[in-house]
């Protein structure tokens, strides 16, 4: 989320700043009203659209993940009670005083 937010904000800033830069006449693609648009501004708009799409996709994926209930974890001491065999606890879980 943070990465795509940075990309969107950087592209928006680049779009605005490019109005103040000087470019030769061959780098402009077209004009809308009094504003001429160059290649960098078109690329910035594309980056902004991709970033907004990815942020929305991430938000949708997070909402989907929240809707799925988590799978309960079984502890090693419960495995024997559930009939999964005589599972011996790992050395890290053994009582050192016994």
JSON list of C-alpha atoms in Angstrom, two decimals:
[
{"chain": "A", "resi": 1, "resn": "UNK", "atom": "CA", "xyz": [0.00, 0.00, 0.00]},
{"chain": "A", "resi": 2, "resn": "UNK", "atom": "CA", "xyz": [2.77, 2.39, 0.95]},
{"chain": "A", "resi": 3, "resn": "UNK", "atom": "CA", "xyz": [4.67, 1.73, -2.28]},
{"chain": "A", "resi": 4, "resn": "UNK", "atom": "CA", "xyz": [1.66, 2.40, -4.51]},
{"chain": "A", "resi": 5, "resn": "UNK", "atom": "CA", "xyz": [0.72, 5.49, -2.51]},
{"chain": "A", "resi": 6, "resn": "UNK", "atom": "CA", "xyz": [4.24, 6.83, -3.07]},
{"chain": "A", "resi": 7, "resn": "UNK", "atom": "CA", "xyz": [4.01, 6.09, -6.81]},
{"chain": "A", "resi": 8, "resn": "UNK", "atom": "CA", "xyz": [0.64, 7.89, -7.08]},
{"chain": "A", "resi": 9, "resn": "UNK", "atom": "CA", "xyz": [1.81, 10.96, -5.17]},
{"chain": "A", "resi": 10, "resn": "UNK", "atom": "CA", "xyz": [5.13, 11.13, -7.01]},
{"chain": "A", "resi": 11, "resn": "UNK", "atom": "CA", "xyz": [3.37, 10.89, -10.37]},
{"chain": "A", "resi": 12, "resn": "UNK", "atom": "CA", "xyz": [0.90, 13.62, -9.38]},
{"chain": "A", "resi": 13, "resn": "UNK", "atom": "CA", "xyz": [3.72, 15.91, -8.29]},
{"chain": "A", "resi": 14, "resn": "UNK", "atom": "CA", "xyz": [5.67, 15.18, -11.48]},
{"chain": "A", "resi": 15, "resn": "UNK", "atom": "CA", "xyz": [2.58, 15.99, -13.54]},
{"chain": "A", "resi": 16, "resn": "UNK", "atom": "CA", "xyz": [2.22, 19.42, -11.90]},
{"chain": "A", "resi": 17, "resn": "UNK", "atom": "CA", "xyz": [5.94, 20.25, -11.95]},
{"chain": "A", "resi": 18, "resn": "UNK", "atom": "CA", "xyz": [6.23, 19.49, -15.66]},
{"chain": "A", "resi": 19, "resn": "UNK", "atom": "CA", "xyz": [4.02, 22.50, -16.42]},
{"chain": "A", "resi": 20, "resn": "UNK", "atom": "CA", "xyz": [6.84, 24.74, -15.18]},
{"chain": "A", "resi": 21, "resn": "UNK", "atom": "CA", "xyz": [9.69, 23.04, -17.05]},
{"chain": "A", "resi": 22, "resn": "UNK", "atom": "CA", "xyz": [10.92, 24.05, -20.44]},
{"chain": "A", "resi": 23, "resn": "UNK", "atom": "CA", "xyz": [10.75, 21.46, -23.21]},
{"chain": "A", "resi": 24, "resn": "UNK", "atom": "CA", "xyz": [11.35, 21.90, -26.90]},
{"chain": "A", "resi": 25, "resn": "UNK", "atom": "CA", "xyz": [8.36, 21.84, -29.20]},
{"chain": "A", "resi": 26, "resn": "UNK", "atom": "CA", "xyz": [8.94, 18.24, -30.33]},
{"chain": "A", "resi": 27, "resn": "UNK", "atom": "CA", "xyz": [8.31, 16.76, -26.86]},
{"chain": "A", "resi": 28, "resn": "UNK", "atom": "CA", "xyz": [4.71, 17.98, -26.60]},
{"chain": "A", "resi": 29, "resn": "UNK", "atom": "CA", "xyz": [2.01, 15.51, -27.56]},
{"chain": "A", "resi": 30, "resn": "UNK", "atom": "CA", "xyz": [-0.97, 17.82, -27.62]},
{"chain": "A", "resi": 31, "resn": "UNK", "atom": "CA", "xyz": [-2.80, 20.68, -26.05]},
{"chain": "A", "resi": 32, "resn": "UNK", "atom": "CA", "xyz": [-5.99, 20.74, -23.99]},
{"chain": "A", "resi": 33, "resn": "UNK", "atom": "CA", "xyz": [-7.15, 24.30, -23.59]},
{"chain": "A", "resi": 34, "resn": "UNK", "atom": "CA", "xyz": [-4.17, 26.52, -22.73]},
{"chain": "A", "resi": 35, "resn": "UNK", "atom": "CA", "xyz": [-2.18, 23.58, -21.32]},
{"chain": "A", "resi": 36, "resn": "UNK", "atom": "CA", "xyz": [0.26, 21.68, -23.53]},
{"chain": "A", "resi": 37, "resn": "UNK", "atom": "CA", "xyz": [0.96, 18.10, -22.40]},
{"chain": "A", "resi": 38, "resn": "UNK", "atom": "CA", "xyz": [4.27, 16.34, -22.93]},
{"chain": "A", "resi": 39, "resn": "UNK", "atom": "CA", "xyz": [5.35, 12.71, -22.79]},
{"chain": "A", "resi": 40, "resn": "UNK", "atom": "CA", "xyz": [6.31, 12.89, -19.10]},
{"chain": "A", "resi": 41, "resn": "UNK", "atom": "CA", "xyz": [2.87, 14.14, -18.10]},
{"chain": "A", "resi": 42, "resn": "UNK", "atom": "CA", "xyz": [1.10, 11.40, -20.04]},
{"chain": "A", "resi": 43, "resn": "UNK", "atom": "CA", "xyz": [3.37, 8.83, -18.38]},
{"chain": "A", "resi": 44, "resn": "UNK", "atom": "CA", "xyz": [2.59, 10.39, -14.99]},
{"chain": "A", "resi": 45, "resn": "UNK", "atom": "CA", "xyz": [-1.15, 10.08, -15.61]},
{"chain": "A", "resi": 46, "resn": "UNK", "atom": "CA", "xyz": [-0.71, 6.42, -16.57]},
{"chain": "A", "resi": 47, "resn": "UNK", "atom": "CA", "xyz": [1.32, 5.80, -13.38]},
{"chain": "A", "resi": 48, "resn": "UNK", "atom": "CA", "xyz": [-1.34, 7.51, -11.27]},
{"chain": "A", "resi": 49, "resn": "UNK", "atom": "CA", "xyz": [-4.08, 5.35, -12.80]},
{"chain": "A", "resi": 50, "resn": "UNK", "atom": "CA", "xyz": [-2.09, 2.15, -12.25]},
{"chain": "A", "resi": 51, "resn": "UNK", "atom": "CA", "xyz": [-1.32, 3.14, -8.65]},
{"chain": "A", "resi": 52, "resn": "UNK", "atom": "CA", "xyz": [-4.97, 3.91, -7.89]},
{"chain": "A", "resi": 53, "resn": "UNK", "atom": "CA", "xyz": [-5.98, 0.58, -9.44]},
{"chain": "A", "resi": 54, "resn": "UNK", "atom": "CA", "xyz": [-3.42, -1.30, -7.33]},
{"chain": "A", "resi": 55, "resn": "UNK", "atom": "CA", "xyz": [-4.45, 0.48, -4.12]},
{"chain": "A", "resi": 56, "resn": "UNK", "atom": "CA", "xyz": [-8.09, -0.42, -4.76]},
{"chain": "A", "resi": 57, "resn": "UNK", "atom": "CA", "xyz": [-7.09, -4.00, -5.55]},
{"chain": "A", "resi": 58, "resn": "UNK", "atom": "CA", "xyz": [-5.11, -4.25, -2.31]},
{"chain": "A", "resi": 59, "resn": "UNK", "atom": "CA", "xyz": [-8.06, -2.86, -0.35]},
{"chain": "A", "resi": 60, "resn": "UNK", "atom": "CA", "xyz": [-10.37, -5.41, -1.98]},
{"chain": "A", "resi": 61, "resn": "UNK", "atom": "CA", "xyz": [-7.94, -8.26, -1.23]},
{"chain": "A", "resi": 62, "resn": "UNK", "atom": "CA", "xyz": [-7.67, -7.16, 2.41]},
{"chain": "A", "resi": 63, "resn": "UNK", "atom": "CA", "xyz": [-11.47, -7.13, 2.70]},
{"chain": "A", "resi": 64, "resn": "UNK", "atom": "CA", "xyz": [-11.63, -10.63, 1.19]},
{"chain": "A", "resi": 65, "resn": "UNK", "atom": "CA", "xyz": [-8.97, -11.90, 3.61]},
{"chain": "A", "resi": 66, "resn": "UNK", "atom": "CA", "xyz": [-10.88, -10.45, 6.57]},
{"chain": "A", "resi": 67, "resn": "UNK", "atom": "CA", "xyz": [-14.03, -12.28, 5.49]},
{"chain": "A", "resi": 68, "resn": "UNK", "atom": "CA", "xyz": [-12.34, -15.71, 5.61]},
{"chain": "A", "resi": 69, "resn": "UNK", "atom": "CA", "xyz": [-12.32, -17.15, 9.15]},
{"chain": "A", "resi": 70, "resn": "UNK", "atom": "CA", "xyz": [-8.86, -18.13, 10.42]},
{"chain": "A", "resi": 71, "resn": "UNK", "atom": "CA", "xyz": [-7.97, -21.80, 10.78]},
{"chain": "A", "resi": 72, "resn": "UNK", "atom": "CA", "xyz": [-7.47, -22.70, 14.44]},
{"chain": "A", "resi": 73, "resn": "UNK", "atom": "CA", "xyz": [-3.99, -23.92, 15.27]},
{"chain": "A", "resi": 74, "resn": "UNK", "atom": "CA", "xyz": [-3.57, -27.12, 17.23]},
{"chain": "A", "resi": 75, "resn": "UNK", "atom": "CA", "xyz": [-1.00, -27.28, 19.99]},
{"chain": "A", "resi": 76, "resn": "UNK", "atom": "CA", "xyz": [1.35, -30.28, 20.33]},
{"chain": "A", "resi": 77, "resn": "UNK", "atom": "CA", "xyz": [-0.22, -31.38, 23.63]},
{"chain": "A", "resi": 78, "resn": "UNK", "atom": "CA", "xyz": [-3.64, -31.51, 21.94]},
{"chain": "A", "resi": 79, "resn": "UNK", "atom": "CA", "xyz": [-2.43, -33.77, 19.12]},
{"chain": "A", "resi": 80, "resn": "UNK", "atom": "CA", "xyz": [-2.33, -36.84, 21.36]},
{"chain": "A", "resi": 81, "resn": "UNK", "atom": "CA", "xyz": [-5.79, -36.05, 22.71]},
{"chain": "A", "resi": 82, "resn": "UNK", "atom": "CA", "xyz": [-7.12, -35.82, 19.17]},
{"chain": "A", "resi": 83, "resn": "UNK", "atom": "CA", "xyz": [-5.86, -39.30, 18.35]},
{"chain": "A", "resi": 84, "resn": "UNK", "atom": "CA", "xyz": [-2.99, -38.23, 16.15]},
{"chain": "A", "resi": 85, "resn": "UNK", "atom": "CA", "xyz": [-0.56, -40.61, 17.79]},
{"chain": "A", "resi": 86, "resn": "UNK", "atom": "CA", "xyz": [1.95, -40.33, 20.57]},
{"chain": "A", "resi": 87, "resn": "UNK", "atom": "CA", "xyz": [3.49, -37.09, 19.48]},
{"chain": "A", "resi": 88, "resn": "UNK", "atom": "CA", "xyz": [6.38, -36.29, 21.76]},
{"chain": "A", "resi": 89, "resn": "UNK", "atom": "CA", "xyz": [6.86, -32.59, 22.46]},
{"chain": "A", "resi": 90, "resn": "UNK", "atom": "CA", "xyz": [9.83, -30.93, 20.86]},
{"chain": "A", "resi": 91, "resn": "UNK", "atom": "CA", "xyz": [12.99, -30.52, 22.98]},
{"chain": "A", "resi": 92, "resn": "UNK", "atom": "CA", "xyz": [12.27, -26.81, 23.30]},
{"chain": "A", "resi": 93, "resn": "UNK", "atom": "CA", "xyz": [8.92, -27.58, 25.00]},
{"chain": "A", "resi": 94, "resn": "UNK", "atom": "CA", "xyz": [10.23, -30.18, 27.45]},
{"chain": "A", "resi": 95, "resn": "UNK", "atom": "CA", "xyz": [10.45, -29.27, 31.12]},
{"chain": "A", "resi": 96, "resn": "UNK", "atom": "CA", "xyz": [14.17, -29.04, 31.98]},
{"chain": "A", "resi": 97, "resn": "UNK", "atom": "CA", "xyz": [13.53, -29.93, 35.63]},
{"chain": "A", "resi": 98, "resn": "UNK", "atom": "CA", "xyz": [11.88, -33.28, 34.84]}
]
